[in-house]
XYZ file of C-alpha atoms in Angstrom:
554
model
C 17.470 -32.033 -2.513
C 16.848 -32.076 1.195
C 15.272 -28.889 1.993
C 16.296 -29.378 5.487
C 19.944 -29.547 5.241
C 21.961 -26.740 7.195
C 23.966 -24.211 5.235
C 27.674 -24.546 5.510
C 29.383 -22.727 8.032
C 31.099 -19.493 7.162
C 34.585 -18.831 8.394
C 33.749 -15.479 10.046
C 29.870 -15.349 10.568
C 28.502 -12.081 11.260
C 26.729 -11.600 14.828
C 22.983 -12.218 14.364
C 21.013 -8.938 14.686
C 19.275 -8.520 17.866
C 15.414 -8.717 17.818
C 14.015 -5.205 17.829
C 12.095 -4.251 20.753
C 9.322 -1.807 21.114
C 11.781 0.955 22.247
C 14.275 0.302 19.304
C 11.632 0.086 16.559
C 9.224 3.027 17.415
C 10.214 6.576 16.172
C 11.644 8.631 18.996
C 9.249 11.243 20.400
C 9.949 14.716 21.860
C 7.933 13.531 25.014
C 10.796 10.891 25.547
C 12.914 13.728 27.241
C 10.657 13.750 30.339
C 11.823 11.832 33.159
C 8.450 10.599 34.212
C 6.191 8.265 32.140
C 4.194 10.176 29.617
C 0.764 8.803 30.850
C 1.481 10.318 34.420
C 2.441 13.741 33.286
C -0.340 13.854 30.854
C -2.844 12.909 33.736
C -1.202 15.548 36.039
C -1.528 18.511 33.472
C -5.070 17.460 32.574
C -5.980 17.674 36.213
C -4.178 21.134 36.401
C -6.035 22.292 33.458
C -9.520 21.264 34.743
C -8.980 22.743 38.132
C -7.516 25.990 36.978
C -10.267 26.448 34.402
C -13.026 25.533 37.083
C -11.409 28.024 39.636
C -11.259 30.970 37.082
C -14.730 30.385 35.761
C -16.120 30.552 39.363
C -14.251 33.628 40.359
C -15.126 35.542 36.999
C -18.820 34.596 37.560
C -19.002 35.926 40.962
C -17.401 39.309 39.686
C -19.881 39.500 36.942
C -22.641 39.081 39.442
C -21.151 41.703 41.896
C -20.207 44.138 39.191
C -16.501 43.769 40.309
C -13.743 44.678 37.702
C -12.417 41.609 36.080
C -8.835 42.848 35.582
C -8.358 42.847 39.470
C -6.947 39.575 40.225
C -5.713 37.866 43.455
C -2.724 35.811 43.909
C -4.689 32.406 43.533
C -6.132 33.901 40.436
C -2.780 34.634 38.937
C -1.727 31.043 39.948
C -4.689 29.552 38.168
C -4.110 31.586 35.105
C -0.389 30.492 34.841
C -1.591 26.907 35.569
C -4.176 27.052 32.841
C -1.667 28.577 30.252
C 1.051 26.022 31.023
C -1.272 22.983 30.953
C -2.610 24.146 27.626
C 0.907 24.415 26.199
C 1.714 21.144 27.574
C -1.291 19.173 26.334
C -0.788 20.589 22.765
C 2.830 20.185 22.591
C 3.017 16.796 24.178
C -0.374 14.915 24.105
C -0.736 15.978 20.504
C 2.820 14.904 19.627
C 1.624 11.531 18.209
C -0.611 13.511 15.750
C 2.177 16.130 14.798
C 4.821 13.220 14.366
C 2.573 11.028 12.438
C 3.647 9.652 9.061
C 3.153 12.442 6.391
C 3.455 11.185 2.877
C 5.124 13.165 0.255
C 2.003 12.664 -1.722
C -0.452 14.970 -0.095
C -2.963 14.578 -2.926
C -3.207 10.681 -2.676
C -1.956 9.352 0.476
C -0.483 5.805 0.394
C -1.659 2.904 2.396
C -0.380 3.268 6.021
C 2.703 1.148 6.552
C 3.076 -1.209 9.326
C 4.928 0.283 12.356
C 7.870 -2.012 11.407
C 8.544 -0.490 8.107
C 10.089 2.558 9.850
C 12.940 0.366 11.546
C 13.960 -1.267 8.167
C 17.435 -0.419 7.479
C 18.679 0.795 4.152
C 21.286 -1.151 2.241
C 22.047 1.359 -0.413
C 25.897 1.324 0.297
C 26.284 -2.375 -0.353
C 27.259 -3.756 -3.735
C 24.488 -5.234 -5.874
C 25.285 -8.876 -4.900
C 22.953 -11.602 -6.333
C 23.466 -13.948 -3.318
C 21.631 -13.296 -0.148
C 23.968 -13.104 2.860
C 22.246 -15.275 5.406
C 23.073 -15.604 9.147
C 22.799 -18.812 11.129
C 19.571 -17.587 12.698
C 18.017 -17.384 9.403
C 18.290 -21.075 8.745
C 15.347 -21.711 10.930
C 13.346 -19.229 9.269
C 14.182 -20.395 5.702
C 12.981 -24.049 6.851
C 9.920 -22.565 8.546
C 8.957 -20.861 5.194
C 9.809 -23.973 3.269
C 7.573 -26.238 5.323
C 4.701 -23.675 5.336
C 4.668 -22.985 9.174
C 5.749 -19.529 8.634
C 4.013 -17.456 6.036
C 6.523 -15.707 3.693
C 4.576 -12.316 3.904
C 4.965 -12.062 7.596
C 8.926 -11.950 7.356
C 9.144 -8.274 7.319
C 6.941 -7.657 10.466
C 8.596 -10.646 12.318
C 12.270 -9.539 11.465
C 11.831 -5.841 11.307
C 14.667 -5.809 8.679
C 13.250 -5.519 4.983
C 16.467 -6.552 3.397
C 16.935 -9.533 5.638
C 13.436 -10.587 4.893
C 14.057 -10.515 1.182
C 17.057 -12.600 1.656
C 15.256 -15.327 3.646
C 12.414 -15.366 1.199
C 14.745 -15.632 -1.601
C 16.617 -18.774 -0.251
C 13.296 -20.333 0.783
C 12.186 -19.879 -2.922
C 15.371 -21.382 -4.298
C 14.747 -24.531 -2.183
C 11.228 -24.839 -2.881
C 11.562 -24.437 -6.705
C 15.264 -26.152 -7.010
C 16.053 -23.277 -9.345
C 18.717 -20.500 -8.952
C 18.179 -16.731 -8.779
C 21.709 -16.051 -9.759
C 21.925 -12.726 -11.722
C 18.962 -11.098 -9.953
C 20.438 -8.560 -7.530
C 19.463 -8.259 -3.972
C 21.672 -5.765 -2.322
C 21.797 -1.948 -3.124
C 17.911 -1.407 -3.077
C 15.948 0.306 -0.193
C 13.126 -2.307 0.476
C 11.606 -0.226 3.177
C 10.593 2.346 0.549
C 8.415 -0.091 -1.416
C 6.775 -1.948 1.345
C 3.154 -1.280 1.713
C 3.072 0.768 -1.429
C 4.882 -0.516 -4.429
C 5.683 -4.260 -4.110
C 4.924 -7.233 -1.850
C 6.982 -10.273 -1.089
C 10.207 -8.841 -2.777
C 13.190 -11.150 -3.459
C 15.293 -8.704 -5.510
C 15.221 -6.178 -8.245
C 15.437 -5.965 -11.913
C 17.927 -3.723 -13.551
C 16.799 -1.702 -16.517
C 19.312 0.621 -18.336
C 18.275 4.391 -18.448
C 19.341 6.426 -21.366
C 18.759 10.136 -21.999
C 17.845 11.701 -25.090
C 17.765 15.597 -25.600
C 17.359 18.303 -25.614
C 13.835 18.199 -26.677
C 12.644 21.938 -27.238
C 9.033 22.138 -26.196
C 7.103 25.272 -25.688
C 10.546 27.147 -25.658
C 12.023 25.134 -22.921
C 14.741 22.368 -23.289
C 14.301 18.919 -21.573
C 16.466 15.980 -21.450
C 14.186 12.943 -21.256
C 15.218 9.728 -19.483
C 14.054 6.628 -21.070
C 14.294 3.111 -19.474
C 14.465 0.380 -22.150
C 16.178 -2.679 -23.250
C 15.440 -2.151 -26.982
C 18.436 -0.913 -28.954
C 17.993 2.069 -31.182
C 14.937 3.480 -29.317
C 16.890 5.946 -27.403
C 19.205 6.863 -30.454
C 16.070 7.211 -32.729
C 14.295 9.395 -30.280
C 17.406 11.446 -29.994
C 17.554 11.982 -33.621
C 13.926 13.162 -33.704
C 14.842 15.689 -30.871
C 17.610 16.870 -33.095
C 15.249 17.577 -36.079
C 12.735 19.199 -33.880
C 15.604 21.399 -32.384
C 16.987 22.386 -35.704
C 13.509 23.335 -36.911
C 12.794 25.612 -34.020
C 11.094 23.340 -31.503
C 7.693 21.919 -30.874
C 4.679 23.155 -29.268
C 1.980 21.410 -27.155
C -1.482 22.068 -25.611
C -3.331 20.064 -22.948
C -6.965 19.773 -23.995
C -8.374 18.043 -20.977
C -7.071 16.887 -17.675
C -9.433 14.344 -15.838
C -9.168 10.959 -14.358
C -12.320 8.655 -14.541
C -13.676 5.783 -12.460
C -16.900 4.057 -13.428
C -18.789 1.871 -10.794
C -21.287 -0.822 -11.800
C -24.588 -0.869 -10.079
C -27.776 -2.938 -10.370
C -31.401 -2.562 -9.808
C -34.398 -4.803 -9.770
C -35.602 -3.289 -13.124
C -34.408 -1.168 -16.029
C -36.844 1.521 -15.083
C -35.192 1.828 -11.653
C -31.900 2.014 -12.982
C -33.045 4.825 -15.477
C -34.410 6.897 -12.512
C -30.727 7.107 -11.050
C -29.360 7.798 -14.558
C -31.698 10.721 -14.860
C -30.926 12.029 -11.270
C -27.181 11.767 -11.810
C -27.243 13.450 -15.016
C -29.518 16.159 -13.972
C -27.545 19.605 -13.606
C -29.677 20.535 -10.565
C -28.045 17.526 -8.591
C -24.472 18.141 -9.742
C -23.617 20.664 -7.187
C -24.728 18.323 -4.381
C -22.908 15.417 -5.815
C -19.761 17.574 -6.275
C -19.642 18.442 -2.599
C -19.950 14.809 -1.678
C -17.317 13.631 -3.994
C -14.888 16.517 -3.211
C -14.650 15.379 0.351
C -12.250 12.677 -0.531
C -9.418 15.071 -1.027
C -8.459 18.732 -1.116
C -7.404 18.286 -4.722
C -10.047 16.028 -6.144
C -12.751 18.093 -7.965
C -15.541 16.541 -9.829
C -15.924 17.543 -13.501
C -18.708 15.350 -14.787
C -20.668 12.098 -14.687
C -21.505 9.991 -17.865
C -23.785 7.176 -17.646
C -24.385 4.131 -19.821
C -27.016 1.369 -19.121
C -27.169 -2.248 -20.108
C -30.592 -3.680 -19.036
C -31.150 -3.143 -15.368
C -27.283 -2.345 -14.811
C -26.134 1.163 -14.682
C -22.510 2.394 -15.368
C -21.643 5.879 -14.019
C -18.255 7.270 -15.362
C -17.073 9.946 -13.042
C -14.308 12.341 -14.178
C -12.356 14.545 -11.737
C -9.185 16.614 -11.704
C -6.514 15.045 -9.275
C -3.718 17.555 -8.867
C -0.265 16.313 -9.637
C -1.249 12.678 -8.662
C -2.174 10.222 -11.341
C -5.364 10.043 -9.202
C -6.815 6.509 -9.451
C -7.118 6.045 -5.693
C -8.306 9.642 -5.445
C -11.238 9.281 -7.750
C -12.100 5.796 -6.306
C -12.324 7.421 -2.843
C -14.749 10.112 -4.178
C -16.844 7.823 -6.082
C -17.288 5.613 -2.924
C -18.640 8.709 -1.070
C -21.218 9.372 -3.745
C -22.278 5.745 -3.878
C -22.852 5.956 -0.128
C -24.744 9.170 -0.508
C -26.831 7.738 -3.218
C -27.582 4.548 -1.208
C -29.734 6.740 1.067
C -32.257 7.930 -1.814
C -31.940 4.574 -3.765
C -31.886 1.877 -1.159
C -32.428 -0.905 -3.668
C -29.304 -0.105 -5.535
C -26.923 -3.001 -5.487
C -23.233 -1.935 -5.891
C -21.605 -4.605 -8.097
C -18.027 -3.094 -8.329
C -16.300 0.138 -7.679
C -15.045 -0.346 -11.159
C -17.283 -1.535 -13.917
C -14.811 -1.254 -16.899
C -16.592 1.773 -18.273
C -13.618 3.837 -16.930
C -11.705 2.209 -18.574
C -8.299 1.261 -17.056
C -5.487 -0.611 -18.585
C -7.525 -1.845 -21.384
C -7.895 -0.595 -24.981
C -11.294 1.105 -25.231
C -13.148 3.424 -27.361
C -14.368 5.541 -24.399
C -10.838 6.666 -23.707
C -10.002 7.242 -27.446
C -13.172 9.429 -27.887
C -13.720 11.044 -24.370
C -10.153 11.017 -23.008
C -8.859 9.922 -19.736
C -6.004 11.462 -17.753
C -4.333 14.206 -19.825
C -5.517 14.828 -23.380
C -2.368 16.371 -25.338
C -1.594 17.456 -28.734
C 1.905 18.150 -29.767
C 3.165 19.614 -33.158
C 6.087 20.803 -34.931
C 7.126 22.070 -38.401
C 10.184 20.282 -39.718
C 12.156 22.406 -42.380
C 12.768 20.678 -45.698
C 16.663 20.851 -45.280
C 16.292 19.036 -41.988
C 14.235 16.482 -43.446
C 16.884 15.865 -45.929
C 20.092 16.283 -43.769
C 19.010 14.985 -40.502
C 16.348 12.384 -41.313
C 17.686 11.367 -44.731
C 14.413 11.360 -46.568
C 11.925 13.635 -48.175
C 8.744 15.561 -47.132
C 6.446 13.704 -49.737
C 7.909 10.320 -48.844
C 6.904 10.926 -45.210
C 3.484 12.225 -45.999
C 2.733 9.268 -48.263
C 4.198 6.724 -45.917
C 2.104 8.151 -42.956
C -1.147 7.970 -44.964
C -0.554 4.386 -46.161
C 1.001 3.069 -42.924
C -0.389 4.951 -39.740
C -3.863 5.796 -41.199
C -4.746 3.383 -43.920
C -2.821 0.388 -42.572
C -4.252 0.772 -39.079
C -7.717 1.146 -40.304
C -7.409 -2.157 -42.439
C -6.167 -3.789 -38.984
C -9.175 -2.323 -37.180
C -6.813 -0.576 -34.846
C -8.219 1.334 -31.794
C -6.258 4.155 -30.948
C -3.324 2.783 -32.838
C -2.832 5.122 -35.731
C 0.837 5.517 -35.148
C 4.249 3.903 -35.770
C 5.463 3.024 -32.241
C 4.209 5.534 -29.582
C 3.902 2.868 -26.923
C 7.641 2.391 -27.296
C 8.423 5.884 -26.135
C 5.501 5.886 -23.647
C 6.731 2.876 -21.934
C 10.302 3.853 -21.673
C 9.595 7.221 -20.050
C 6.783 5.710 -17.909
C 9.308 3.282 -16.375
C 12.089 5.832 -15.926
C 9.696 8.211 -14.066
C 7.805 5.773 -11.938
C 4.565 5.607 -13.716
C 2.197 2.644 -13.937
C 3.651 0.544 -16.716
C 0.277 -1.070 -17.422
C -1.456 2.175 -18.144
C 0.776 2.064 -21.300
C -2.383 0.683 -23.046
C -4.350 3.573 -23.025
C -1.571 6.214 -22.694
C -0.349 5.135 -25.987
C -3.481 5.905 -27.813
C -2.159 8.203 -30.496
C -2.876 9.352 -34.030
C 0.022 10.764 -36.122
C -0.596 13.337 -38.677
C 1.887 14.558 -41.392
C 1.053 17.280 -43.923
C 3.249 19.205 -46.434
C 3.180 23.074 -45.682
C 4.731 26.176 -46.923
C 4.169 25.328 -50.562
C 5.031 21.755 -49.955
C 8.531 22.401 -48.846
C 8.228 21.821 -45.103
C 6.630 18.974 -42.971
C 3.904 19.665 -40.368
C 3.703 16.637 -37.987
C 1.579 16.244 -34.993
C 0.602 13.643 -32.409
C -2.926 13.726 -30.563
C -2.916 11.598 -27.474
C -6.231 11.740 -25.572
C -5.408 9.566 -22.544
C -1.973 10.124 -21.180
C -2.213 8.855 -17.511
C 0.824 10.381 -15.478
C 1.545 11.731 -12.093
C 4.521 13.246 -10.345
C 3.405 12.302 -6.794
C 2.596 8.866 -5.327
C 3.185 5.241 -6.357
C 6.588 4.716 -8.039
C 7.422 8.333 -8.291
C 8.563 8.342 -4.601
C 11.455 5.760 -5.365
C 15.011 7.146 -5.337
C 15.789 6.292 -9.067
C 12.465 7.385 -10.480
C 12.461 10.517 -8.403
C 15.943 11.402 -9.887
C 14.476 11.197 -13.380
C 11.516 13.267 -12.515
C 14.065 15.740 -11.111
C 15.967 15.750 -14.279
C 12.813 16.980 -16.087
C 11.958 19.685 -13.401
C 8.687 18.073 -12.444
C 9.437 16.121 -9.339
C 6.665 16.244 -6.487
C 3.712 18.384 -6.238
C 3.800 21.831 -8.140
C 4.290 24.782 -5.769
C 2.259 26.920 -7.892
C -1.096 25.470 -9.485
C -1.848 21.918 -8.370
C -1.595 19.792 -11.452
C 1.083 21.754 -13.341
C 3.882 19.277 -12.861
C 1.795 16.394 -13.854
C 0.415 18.221 -16.903
C 3.974 19.255 -17.893
C 5.201 15.656 -17.709
C 2.297 14.616 -20.014
C 3.403 17.207 -22.649
C 6.996 15.790 -22.436
C 5.639 12.459 -22.951
C 3.610 13.605 -26.180
C 6.802 15.577 -27.331
C 9.052 12.515 -27.045
C 6.469 10.485 -28.814
C 6.535 13.269 -31.615
C 10.211 12.698 -31.982
C 9.875 9.001 -31.903
C 7.300 8.988 -34.574
C 9.251 11.375 -36.770
C 12.595 9.503 -36.580
C 11.069 5.951 -37.111
C 8.781 7.092 -39.953
C 11.887 8.503 -41.606
C 13.896 5.335 -41.058
C 11.114 3.241 -42.808
C 10.832 5.825 -45.766
C 14.683 5.718 -46.312
C 14.871 2.006 -45.794
C 17.192 2.331 -42.739
C 15.200 0.347 -40.093
C 16.734 -3.095 -40.642
C 20.107 -1.740 -41.074
C 20.101 0.217 -37.948
C 18.731 -2.573 -35.846
C 21.186 -5.018 -37.314
C 23.834 -2.470 -36.369
C 22.670 -1.515 -32.771
C 20.077 -4.168 -31.706
C 21.911 -7.508 -32.684
C 25.032 -9.309 -31.245
C 28.074 -9.000 -33.496
C 29.143 -12.474 -32.779
C 29.198 -14.842 -35.774
C 27.128 -17.766 -34.609
C 28.039 -19.946 -37.492
C 31.629 -20.023 -36.412
C 30.414 -20.828 -32.745
C 28.202 -23.689 -34.013
C 31.114 -25.293 -36.115
């Protein structure tokens, strides 16, 4: 394929968009209403302020020396006072407008990275149909060729064009020519690319559609919730919904948040193990905790240091910081706080070599015993008592069968497999579906799915007590993907969108209990299907194609 061939002419080409200028791309300011240049008016009022203040100070100094009454003022004094007040109002209202009108992130607790100025001018294309072919203009052809031959880096398209949707289209066409493979089926229109730039995704060429189902109501702590789940696995939403039905018919579930603290563990190195131990003893000394807390908490008005746990490996020291993070998931917040403490410790321990801000003792996005034992994010327990008649009518099984299956599968079977935090049937299924729907980090499904499911016969063996204990659910309701329109809508459905207006962290803690309650329902339903021998039948009905492939082959 000749990558330099021109695109065929379109019958009615759209006029090429004009190149954005400095006046069209910047945000309008209140000071734009002035007929004079802003720098000139700033200079005039600054001079007026200085002259008026100087005159008044001299007059009042003379009055104090001569014991004259200060309230007796002359006409020049009145003019100076008026000039002083007007200049102060101007300087605050206009010179400070750049600070007042600066971009304010909806995530006050964990501000995102500052976006380039051109992001503000990127138009939205939400009203367009979700087409899978980029609509390129004639001017884009030169850009495509430049990207293909390497003379124009693909990552500069947004800043060069000032149009995020157009940049995605040019990048997509260049990718098709370079690889020789089609991206038909991957939608490009109907998405706000400006909302992800500098925060969620780089070098976009489209977006993936994932269906979102809703299960519910989940009756948790006396409140009903309809839970959105983004998944491509058949039966998952239906199965979870059946679990919700059983919980509802039995009076609902209850939950408790045991702990709430995000962690980050830097790795530092010394010349000897003895020197590393000196820092360990210093950090773990309660006398020094208040000082380290003050240094750490400077990173955010929501970050509050809870504790530091140290571990050594030879002359290497790993310090696991834990802190509350409000309604944000908090990885960036705790990282900034840790950096502040490291800079502070460097003064007293100049021979400390910082290897990495993250030394894997945290531990993030990896199965680790430290998270299973100590917890990370939100540690939640959720429980319910399922009545005997509900087990029989809704779940189609019996209490003894569920108790025995849970012991042999979730407990014994997982122990035989050497599972780490995997003493459950399919907690990660529900966690991942809710995470994707609500804009959480899907990779943190690894530790967030740590769960032990317990089942026990109660009330003289008639009813079933079921609980899930999840020590490291890592969720937030501000920052990251939670600010995207679709994900924000799902959070709004649950009533946890954005930062809590009451106590900081209430929304994120509530979301963690909803995740645990959903896992409880999913565990209950799947275990019942296994006990009743319904798993294969249901998946063949809902998760398989009904087309007879043998006839197609013949």
